[in-house]
mmCIF file of C-alpha atoms in Angstrom:
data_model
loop_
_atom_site.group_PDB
_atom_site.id
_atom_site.type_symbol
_atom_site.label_atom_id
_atom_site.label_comp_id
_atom_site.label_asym_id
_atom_site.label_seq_id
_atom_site.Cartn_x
_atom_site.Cartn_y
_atom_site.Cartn_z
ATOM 1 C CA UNK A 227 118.943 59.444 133.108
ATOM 2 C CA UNK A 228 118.576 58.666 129.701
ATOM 3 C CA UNK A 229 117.841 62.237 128.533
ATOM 4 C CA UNK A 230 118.173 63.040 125.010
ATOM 5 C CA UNK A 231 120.768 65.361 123.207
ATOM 6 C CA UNK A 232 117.709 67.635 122.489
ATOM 7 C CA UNK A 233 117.444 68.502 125.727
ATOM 8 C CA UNK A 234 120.812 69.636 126.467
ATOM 9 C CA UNK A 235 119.753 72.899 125.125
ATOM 10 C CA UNK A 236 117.942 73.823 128.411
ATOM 11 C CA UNK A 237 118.857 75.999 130.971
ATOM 12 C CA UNK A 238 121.156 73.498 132.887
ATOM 13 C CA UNK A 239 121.332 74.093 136.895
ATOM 14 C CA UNK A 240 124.943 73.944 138.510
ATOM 15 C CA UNK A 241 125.686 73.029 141.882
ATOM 16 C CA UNK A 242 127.917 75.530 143.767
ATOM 17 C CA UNK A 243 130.136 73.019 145.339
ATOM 18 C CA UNK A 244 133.230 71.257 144.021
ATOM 19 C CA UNK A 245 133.112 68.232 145.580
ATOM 20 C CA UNK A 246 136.668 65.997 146.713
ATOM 21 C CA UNK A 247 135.853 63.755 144.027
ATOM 22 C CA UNK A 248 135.313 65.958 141.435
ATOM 23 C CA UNK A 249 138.464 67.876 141.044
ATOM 24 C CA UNK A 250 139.053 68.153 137.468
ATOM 25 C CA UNK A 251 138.348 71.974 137.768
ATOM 26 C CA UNK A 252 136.054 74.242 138.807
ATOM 27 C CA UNK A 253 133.986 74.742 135.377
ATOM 28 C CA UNK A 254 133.744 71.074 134.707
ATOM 29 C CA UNK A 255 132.918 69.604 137.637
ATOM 30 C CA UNK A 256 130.265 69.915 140.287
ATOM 31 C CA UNK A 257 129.058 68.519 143.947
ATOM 32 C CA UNK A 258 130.400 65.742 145.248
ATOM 33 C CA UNK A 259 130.746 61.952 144.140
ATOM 34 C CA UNK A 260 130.433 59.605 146.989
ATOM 35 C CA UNK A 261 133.446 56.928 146.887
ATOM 36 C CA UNK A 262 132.965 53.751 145.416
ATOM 37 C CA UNK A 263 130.798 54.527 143.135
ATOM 38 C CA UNK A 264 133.119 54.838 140.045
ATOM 39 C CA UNK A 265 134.139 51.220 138.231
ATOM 40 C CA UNK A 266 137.844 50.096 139.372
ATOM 41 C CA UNK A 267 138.544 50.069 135.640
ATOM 42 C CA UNK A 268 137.912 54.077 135.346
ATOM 43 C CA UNK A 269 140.133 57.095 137.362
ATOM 44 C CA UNK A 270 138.827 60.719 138.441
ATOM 45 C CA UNK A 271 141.194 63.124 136.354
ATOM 46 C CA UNK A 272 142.470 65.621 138.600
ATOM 47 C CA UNK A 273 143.438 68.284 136.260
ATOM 48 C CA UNK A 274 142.461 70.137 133.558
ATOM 49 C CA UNK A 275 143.444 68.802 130.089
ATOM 50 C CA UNK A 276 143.358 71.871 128.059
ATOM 51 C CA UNK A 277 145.312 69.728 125.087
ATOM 52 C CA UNK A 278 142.964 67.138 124.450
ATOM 53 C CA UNK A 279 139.831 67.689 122.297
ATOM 54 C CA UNK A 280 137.645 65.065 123.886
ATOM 55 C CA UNK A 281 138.195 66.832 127.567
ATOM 56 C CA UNK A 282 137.162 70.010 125.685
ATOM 57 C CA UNK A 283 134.194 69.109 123.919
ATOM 58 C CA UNK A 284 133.218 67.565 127.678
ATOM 59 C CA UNK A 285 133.701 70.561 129.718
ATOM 60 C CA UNK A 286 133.135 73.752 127.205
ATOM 61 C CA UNK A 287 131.617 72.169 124.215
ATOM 62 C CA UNK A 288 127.884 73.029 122.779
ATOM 63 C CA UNK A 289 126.521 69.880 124.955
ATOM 64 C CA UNK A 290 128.972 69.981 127.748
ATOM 65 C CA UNK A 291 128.901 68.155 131.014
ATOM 66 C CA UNK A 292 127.539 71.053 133.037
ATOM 67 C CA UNK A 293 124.495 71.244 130.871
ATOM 68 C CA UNK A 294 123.181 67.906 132.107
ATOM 69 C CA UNK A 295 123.349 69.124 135.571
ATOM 70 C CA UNK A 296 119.560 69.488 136.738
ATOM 71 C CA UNK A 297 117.012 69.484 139.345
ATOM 72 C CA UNK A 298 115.242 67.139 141.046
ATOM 73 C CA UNK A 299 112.559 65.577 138.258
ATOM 74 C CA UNK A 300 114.578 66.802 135.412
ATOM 75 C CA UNK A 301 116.338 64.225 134.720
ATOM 76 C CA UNK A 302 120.497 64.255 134.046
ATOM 77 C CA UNK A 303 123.118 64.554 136.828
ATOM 78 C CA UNK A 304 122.873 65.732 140.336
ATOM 79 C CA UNK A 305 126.886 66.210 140.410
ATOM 80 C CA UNK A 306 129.792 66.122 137.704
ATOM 81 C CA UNK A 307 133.219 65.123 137.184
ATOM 82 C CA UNK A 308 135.339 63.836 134.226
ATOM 83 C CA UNK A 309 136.784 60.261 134.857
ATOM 84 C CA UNK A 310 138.919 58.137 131.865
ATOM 85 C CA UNK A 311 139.462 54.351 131.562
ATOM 86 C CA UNK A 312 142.536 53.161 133.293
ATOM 87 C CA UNK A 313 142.341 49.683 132.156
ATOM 88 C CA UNK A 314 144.590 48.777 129.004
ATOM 89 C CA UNK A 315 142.203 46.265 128.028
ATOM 90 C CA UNK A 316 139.699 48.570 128.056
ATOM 91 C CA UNK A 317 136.195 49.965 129.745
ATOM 92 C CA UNK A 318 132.854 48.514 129.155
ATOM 93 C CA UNK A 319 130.077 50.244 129.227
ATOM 94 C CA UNK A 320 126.486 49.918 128.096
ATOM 95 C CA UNK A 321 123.261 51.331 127.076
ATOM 96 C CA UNK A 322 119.627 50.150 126.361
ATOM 97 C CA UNK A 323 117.623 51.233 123.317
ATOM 98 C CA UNK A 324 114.780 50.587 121.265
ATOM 99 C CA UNK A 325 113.521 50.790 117.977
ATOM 100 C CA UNK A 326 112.280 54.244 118.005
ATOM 101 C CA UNK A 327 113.659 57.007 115.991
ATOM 102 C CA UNK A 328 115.334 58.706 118.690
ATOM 103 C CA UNK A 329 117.037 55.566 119.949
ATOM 104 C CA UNK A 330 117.661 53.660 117.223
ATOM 105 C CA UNK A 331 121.447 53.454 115.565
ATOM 106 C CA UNK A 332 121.458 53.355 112.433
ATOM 107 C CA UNK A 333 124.319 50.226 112.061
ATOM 108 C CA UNK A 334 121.545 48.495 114.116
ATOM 109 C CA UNK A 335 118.905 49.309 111.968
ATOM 110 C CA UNK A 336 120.856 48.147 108.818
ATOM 111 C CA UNK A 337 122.068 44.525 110.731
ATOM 112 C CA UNK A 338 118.547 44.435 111.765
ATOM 113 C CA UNK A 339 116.770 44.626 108.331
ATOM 114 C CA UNK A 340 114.608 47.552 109.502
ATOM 115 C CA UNK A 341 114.221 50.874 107.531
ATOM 116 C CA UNK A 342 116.508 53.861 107.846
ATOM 117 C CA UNK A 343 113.894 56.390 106.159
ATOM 118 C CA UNK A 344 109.911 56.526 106.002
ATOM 119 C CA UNK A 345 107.833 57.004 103.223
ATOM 120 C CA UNK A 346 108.200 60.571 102.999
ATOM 121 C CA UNK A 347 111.935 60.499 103.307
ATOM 122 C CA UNK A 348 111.636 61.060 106.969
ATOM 123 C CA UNK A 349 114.836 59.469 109.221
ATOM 124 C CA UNK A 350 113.495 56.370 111.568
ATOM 125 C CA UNK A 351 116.874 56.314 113.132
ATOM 126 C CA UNK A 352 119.266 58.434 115.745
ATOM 127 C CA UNK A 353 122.200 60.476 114.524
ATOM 128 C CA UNK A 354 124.674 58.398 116.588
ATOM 129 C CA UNK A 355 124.661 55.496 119.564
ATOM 130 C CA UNK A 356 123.436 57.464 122.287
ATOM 131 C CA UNK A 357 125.189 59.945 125.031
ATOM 132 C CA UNK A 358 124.286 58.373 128.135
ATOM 133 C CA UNK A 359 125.742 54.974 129.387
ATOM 134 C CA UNK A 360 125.912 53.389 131.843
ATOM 135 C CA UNK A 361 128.943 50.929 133.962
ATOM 136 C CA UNK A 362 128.311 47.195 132.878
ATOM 137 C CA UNK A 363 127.584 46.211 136.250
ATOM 138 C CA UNK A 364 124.484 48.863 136.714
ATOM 139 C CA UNK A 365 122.710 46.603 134.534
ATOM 140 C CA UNK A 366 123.658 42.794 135.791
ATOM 141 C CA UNK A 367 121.565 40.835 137.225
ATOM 142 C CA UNK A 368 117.914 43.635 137.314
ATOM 143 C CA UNK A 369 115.354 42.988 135.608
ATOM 144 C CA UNK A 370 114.570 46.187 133.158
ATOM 145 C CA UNK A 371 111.678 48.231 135.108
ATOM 146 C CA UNK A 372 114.063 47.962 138.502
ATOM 147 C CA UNK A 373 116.924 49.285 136.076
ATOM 148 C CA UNK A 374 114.883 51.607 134.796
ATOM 149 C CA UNK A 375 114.014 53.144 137.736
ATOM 150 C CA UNK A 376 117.210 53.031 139.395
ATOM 151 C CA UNK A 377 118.811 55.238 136.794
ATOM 152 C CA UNK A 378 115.698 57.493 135.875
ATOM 153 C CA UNK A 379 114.618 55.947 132.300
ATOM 154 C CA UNK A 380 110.790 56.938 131.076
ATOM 155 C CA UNK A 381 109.644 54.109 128.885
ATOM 156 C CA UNK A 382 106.860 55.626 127.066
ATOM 157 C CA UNK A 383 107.323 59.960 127.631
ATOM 158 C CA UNK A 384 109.782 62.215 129.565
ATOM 159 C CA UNK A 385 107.270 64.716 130.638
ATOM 160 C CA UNK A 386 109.989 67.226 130.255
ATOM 161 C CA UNK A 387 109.454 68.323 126.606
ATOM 162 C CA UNK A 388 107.604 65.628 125.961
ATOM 163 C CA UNK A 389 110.570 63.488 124.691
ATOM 164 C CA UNK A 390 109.595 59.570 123.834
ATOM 165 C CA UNK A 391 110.925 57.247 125.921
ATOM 166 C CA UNK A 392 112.312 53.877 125.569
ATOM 167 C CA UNK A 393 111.143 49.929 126.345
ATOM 168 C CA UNK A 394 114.730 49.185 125.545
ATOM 169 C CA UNK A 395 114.363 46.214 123.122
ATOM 170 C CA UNK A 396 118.221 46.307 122.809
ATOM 171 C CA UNK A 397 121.887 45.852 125.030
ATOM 172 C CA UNK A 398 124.513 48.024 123.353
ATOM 173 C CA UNK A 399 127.678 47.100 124.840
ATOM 174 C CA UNK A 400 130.919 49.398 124.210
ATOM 175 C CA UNK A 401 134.874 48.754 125.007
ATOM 176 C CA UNK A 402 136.196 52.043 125.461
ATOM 177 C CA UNK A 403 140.258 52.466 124.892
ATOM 178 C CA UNK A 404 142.251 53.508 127.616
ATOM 179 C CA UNK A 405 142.356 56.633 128.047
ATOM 180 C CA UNK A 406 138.766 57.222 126.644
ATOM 181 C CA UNK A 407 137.096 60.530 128.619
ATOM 182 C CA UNK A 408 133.784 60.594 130.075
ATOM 183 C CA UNK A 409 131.714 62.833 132.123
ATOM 184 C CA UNK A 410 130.251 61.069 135.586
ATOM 185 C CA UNK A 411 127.635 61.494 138.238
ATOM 186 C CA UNK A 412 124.843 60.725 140.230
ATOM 187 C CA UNK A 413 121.203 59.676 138.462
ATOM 188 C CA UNK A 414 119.082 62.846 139.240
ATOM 189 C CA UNK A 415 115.304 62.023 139.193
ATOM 190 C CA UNK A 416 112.913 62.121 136.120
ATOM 191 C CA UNK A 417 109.406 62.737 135.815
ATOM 192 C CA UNK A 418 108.044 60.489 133.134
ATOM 193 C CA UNK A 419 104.258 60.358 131.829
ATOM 194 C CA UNK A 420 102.683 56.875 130.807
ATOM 195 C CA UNK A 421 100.584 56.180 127.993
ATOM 196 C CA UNK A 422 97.288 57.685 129.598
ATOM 197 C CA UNK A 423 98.663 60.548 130.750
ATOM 198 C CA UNK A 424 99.798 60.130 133.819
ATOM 199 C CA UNK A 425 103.023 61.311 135.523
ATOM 200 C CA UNK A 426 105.549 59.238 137.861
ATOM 201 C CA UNK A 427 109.044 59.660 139.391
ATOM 202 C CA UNK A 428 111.452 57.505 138.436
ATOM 203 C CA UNK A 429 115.189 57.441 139.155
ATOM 204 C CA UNK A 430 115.843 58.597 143.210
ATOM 205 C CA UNK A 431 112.648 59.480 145.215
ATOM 206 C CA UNK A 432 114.306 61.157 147.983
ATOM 207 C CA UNK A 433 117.439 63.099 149.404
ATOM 208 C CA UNK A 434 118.026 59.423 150.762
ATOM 209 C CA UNK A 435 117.729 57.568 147.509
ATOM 210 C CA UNK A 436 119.473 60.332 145.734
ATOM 211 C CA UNK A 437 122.623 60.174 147.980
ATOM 212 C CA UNK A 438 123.043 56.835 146.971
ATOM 213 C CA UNK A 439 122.005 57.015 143.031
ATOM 214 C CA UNK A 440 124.080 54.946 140.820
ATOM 215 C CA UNK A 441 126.649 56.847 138.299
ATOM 216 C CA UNK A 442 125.865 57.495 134.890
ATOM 217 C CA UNK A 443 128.326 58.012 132.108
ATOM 218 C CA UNK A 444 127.628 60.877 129.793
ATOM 219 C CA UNK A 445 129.588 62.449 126.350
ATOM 220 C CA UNK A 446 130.330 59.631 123.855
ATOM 221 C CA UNK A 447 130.147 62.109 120.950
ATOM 222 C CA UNK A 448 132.638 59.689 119.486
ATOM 223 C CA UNK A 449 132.833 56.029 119.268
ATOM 224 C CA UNK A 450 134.781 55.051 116.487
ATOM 225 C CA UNK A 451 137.853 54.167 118.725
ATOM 226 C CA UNK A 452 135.222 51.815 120.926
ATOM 227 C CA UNK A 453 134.630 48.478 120.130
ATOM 228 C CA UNK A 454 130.812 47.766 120.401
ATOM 229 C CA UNK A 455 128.345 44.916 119.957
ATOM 230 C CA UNK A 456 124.756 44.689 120.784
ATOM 231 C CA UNK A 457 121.940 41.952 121.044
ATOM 232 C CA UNK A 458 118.210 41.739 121.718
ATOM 233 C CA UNK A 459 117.791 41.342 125.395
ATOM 234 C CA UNK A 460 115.850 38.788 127.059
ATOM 235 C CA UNK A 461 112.289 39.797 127.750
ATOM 236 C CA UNK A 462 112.133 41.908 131.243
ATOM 237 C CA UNK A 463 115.715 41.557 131.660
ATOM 238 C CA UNK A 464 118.219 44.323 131.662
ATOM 239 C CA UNK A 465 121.386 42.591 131.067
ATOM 240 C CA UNK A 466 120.465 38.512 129.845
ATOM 241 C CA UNK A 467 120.789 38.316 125.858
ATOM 242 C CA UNK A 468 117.936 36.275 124.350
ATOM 243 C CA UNK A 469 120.033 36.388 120.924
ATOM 244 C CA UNK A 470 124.120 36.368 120.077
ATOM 245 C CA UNK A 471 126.113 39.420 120.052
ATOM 246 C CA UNK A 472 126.378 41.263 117.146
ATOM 247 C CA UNK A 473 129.244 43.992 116.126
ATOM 248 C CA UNK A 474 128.466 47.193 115.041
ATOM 249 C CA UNK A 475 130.079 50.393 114.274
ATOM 250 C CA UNK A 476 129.243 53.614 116.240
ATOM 251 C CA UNK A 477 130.026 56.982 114.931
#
């Protein structure tokens, strides 16, 4: 779901299970995956990597993995493991955003022409490109309300903290390197709130949904080794450009 980093400070909730497909180790992964889910172009790592900072940051970090574990209407994952591209020309993902603070990059904002800061100094853009993506094929071919309820985006509120949502305005599309570390699992559901107030479910309704949620990719606390590009999508589409792509540097 497309929870923001502000809400990785909750209490997260861990499932008690390590799954087959989650084997990295026991504190960094959780449940289990079904197969096929994962993109050909991205392996399961099966050990720990206590060398590499990126695994770190994903499993024992401030906003690890496990902290996006939730419960049903919470939003985040229902299970966890770390995968990394395995394709030497690399691993797209994506991610839809919008022009709100919260969302907004600020390389966007500048290719854009739109303000960085209000009136009162205030910041009208996010700190980086976002820590939820998604596979490039979760989005083809869906048009955006099906896509955002598949993978448990609020457009207007998360009721959970009252977080804004997002109409996502935008496609960000990222090559990651080989190599490049994420943490995976299953959309967990979301209750959102619409602009009068009231509340809906979106991402799986029910145990039978759920067992068959799409993955989400989650970490990205650095891009500068991806190569990314973004354009303004077509109206109600999740994946058709209605302008060219344009690069753009992610932190």
């Amino acid at each position: 779901a497309e929870t923001l980093l502000m809400q990785t400070r909750r209490e997260s909730v861990q499932g008690a299970v390590l799954g087959q497909s989650a084997v990295a180790q026991p504190g960094c992964s959780s449940g289990t995956i079904p197969s096929g889910l994962l993109p050909s172009d991205f392996a399961y790592v099966g050990e720990a990597m206590p060398d590499s900072e990126q695994y770190e940051g994903l499993c024992t970090g401030e906003y690890s993995a496990t902290t996006q574990l939730m419960a049903p209407g919470e939003g985040g994952l229902q299970n966890l493991a770390i995968a990394k591209c395995a394709n030497s020309d690399g691993c797209p993902v994506i991610r839809l955003f919008d022009k709100g603070p919260a969302n907004l990059p600020a390389s966007v904002a500048e290719s854009e022409g739109l303000p960085t800061t209000g009136p009162d100094g205030e910041k009208l853009t996010a700190d980086d490109c976002g820590h939820y993506f998604d596979p490039l094929s979760g989005a083809e071919g869906m048009s955006k309300s099906a896509y955002f309820q598949a993978t448990g985006i609020c457009d207007f509120e998360y009721a959970d903290g009252s977080y804004p949502g997002n109409i996502g305005t935008f496609l960000l599309q990222c090559t990651l390197p080989q190599g490049y570390l994420v943490a995976t699992g299953q959309t967990q559901s979301t209750t959102c709130k619409t602009e009068g107030g009231s509340e809906y479910k979106a991402g799986p309704q029910n145990t039978q949904e759920a067992a068959t949620a799409p993955l989400q990719f989650y970490g990205f606390n650095s891009l500068a080794s991806a190569a990314c590009k973004y354009c303004v999508l077509e109206d109600g589409s999740a994946s058709s450009c209605a302008s060219s792509w344009t690069s753009t540097a992610c932190p």
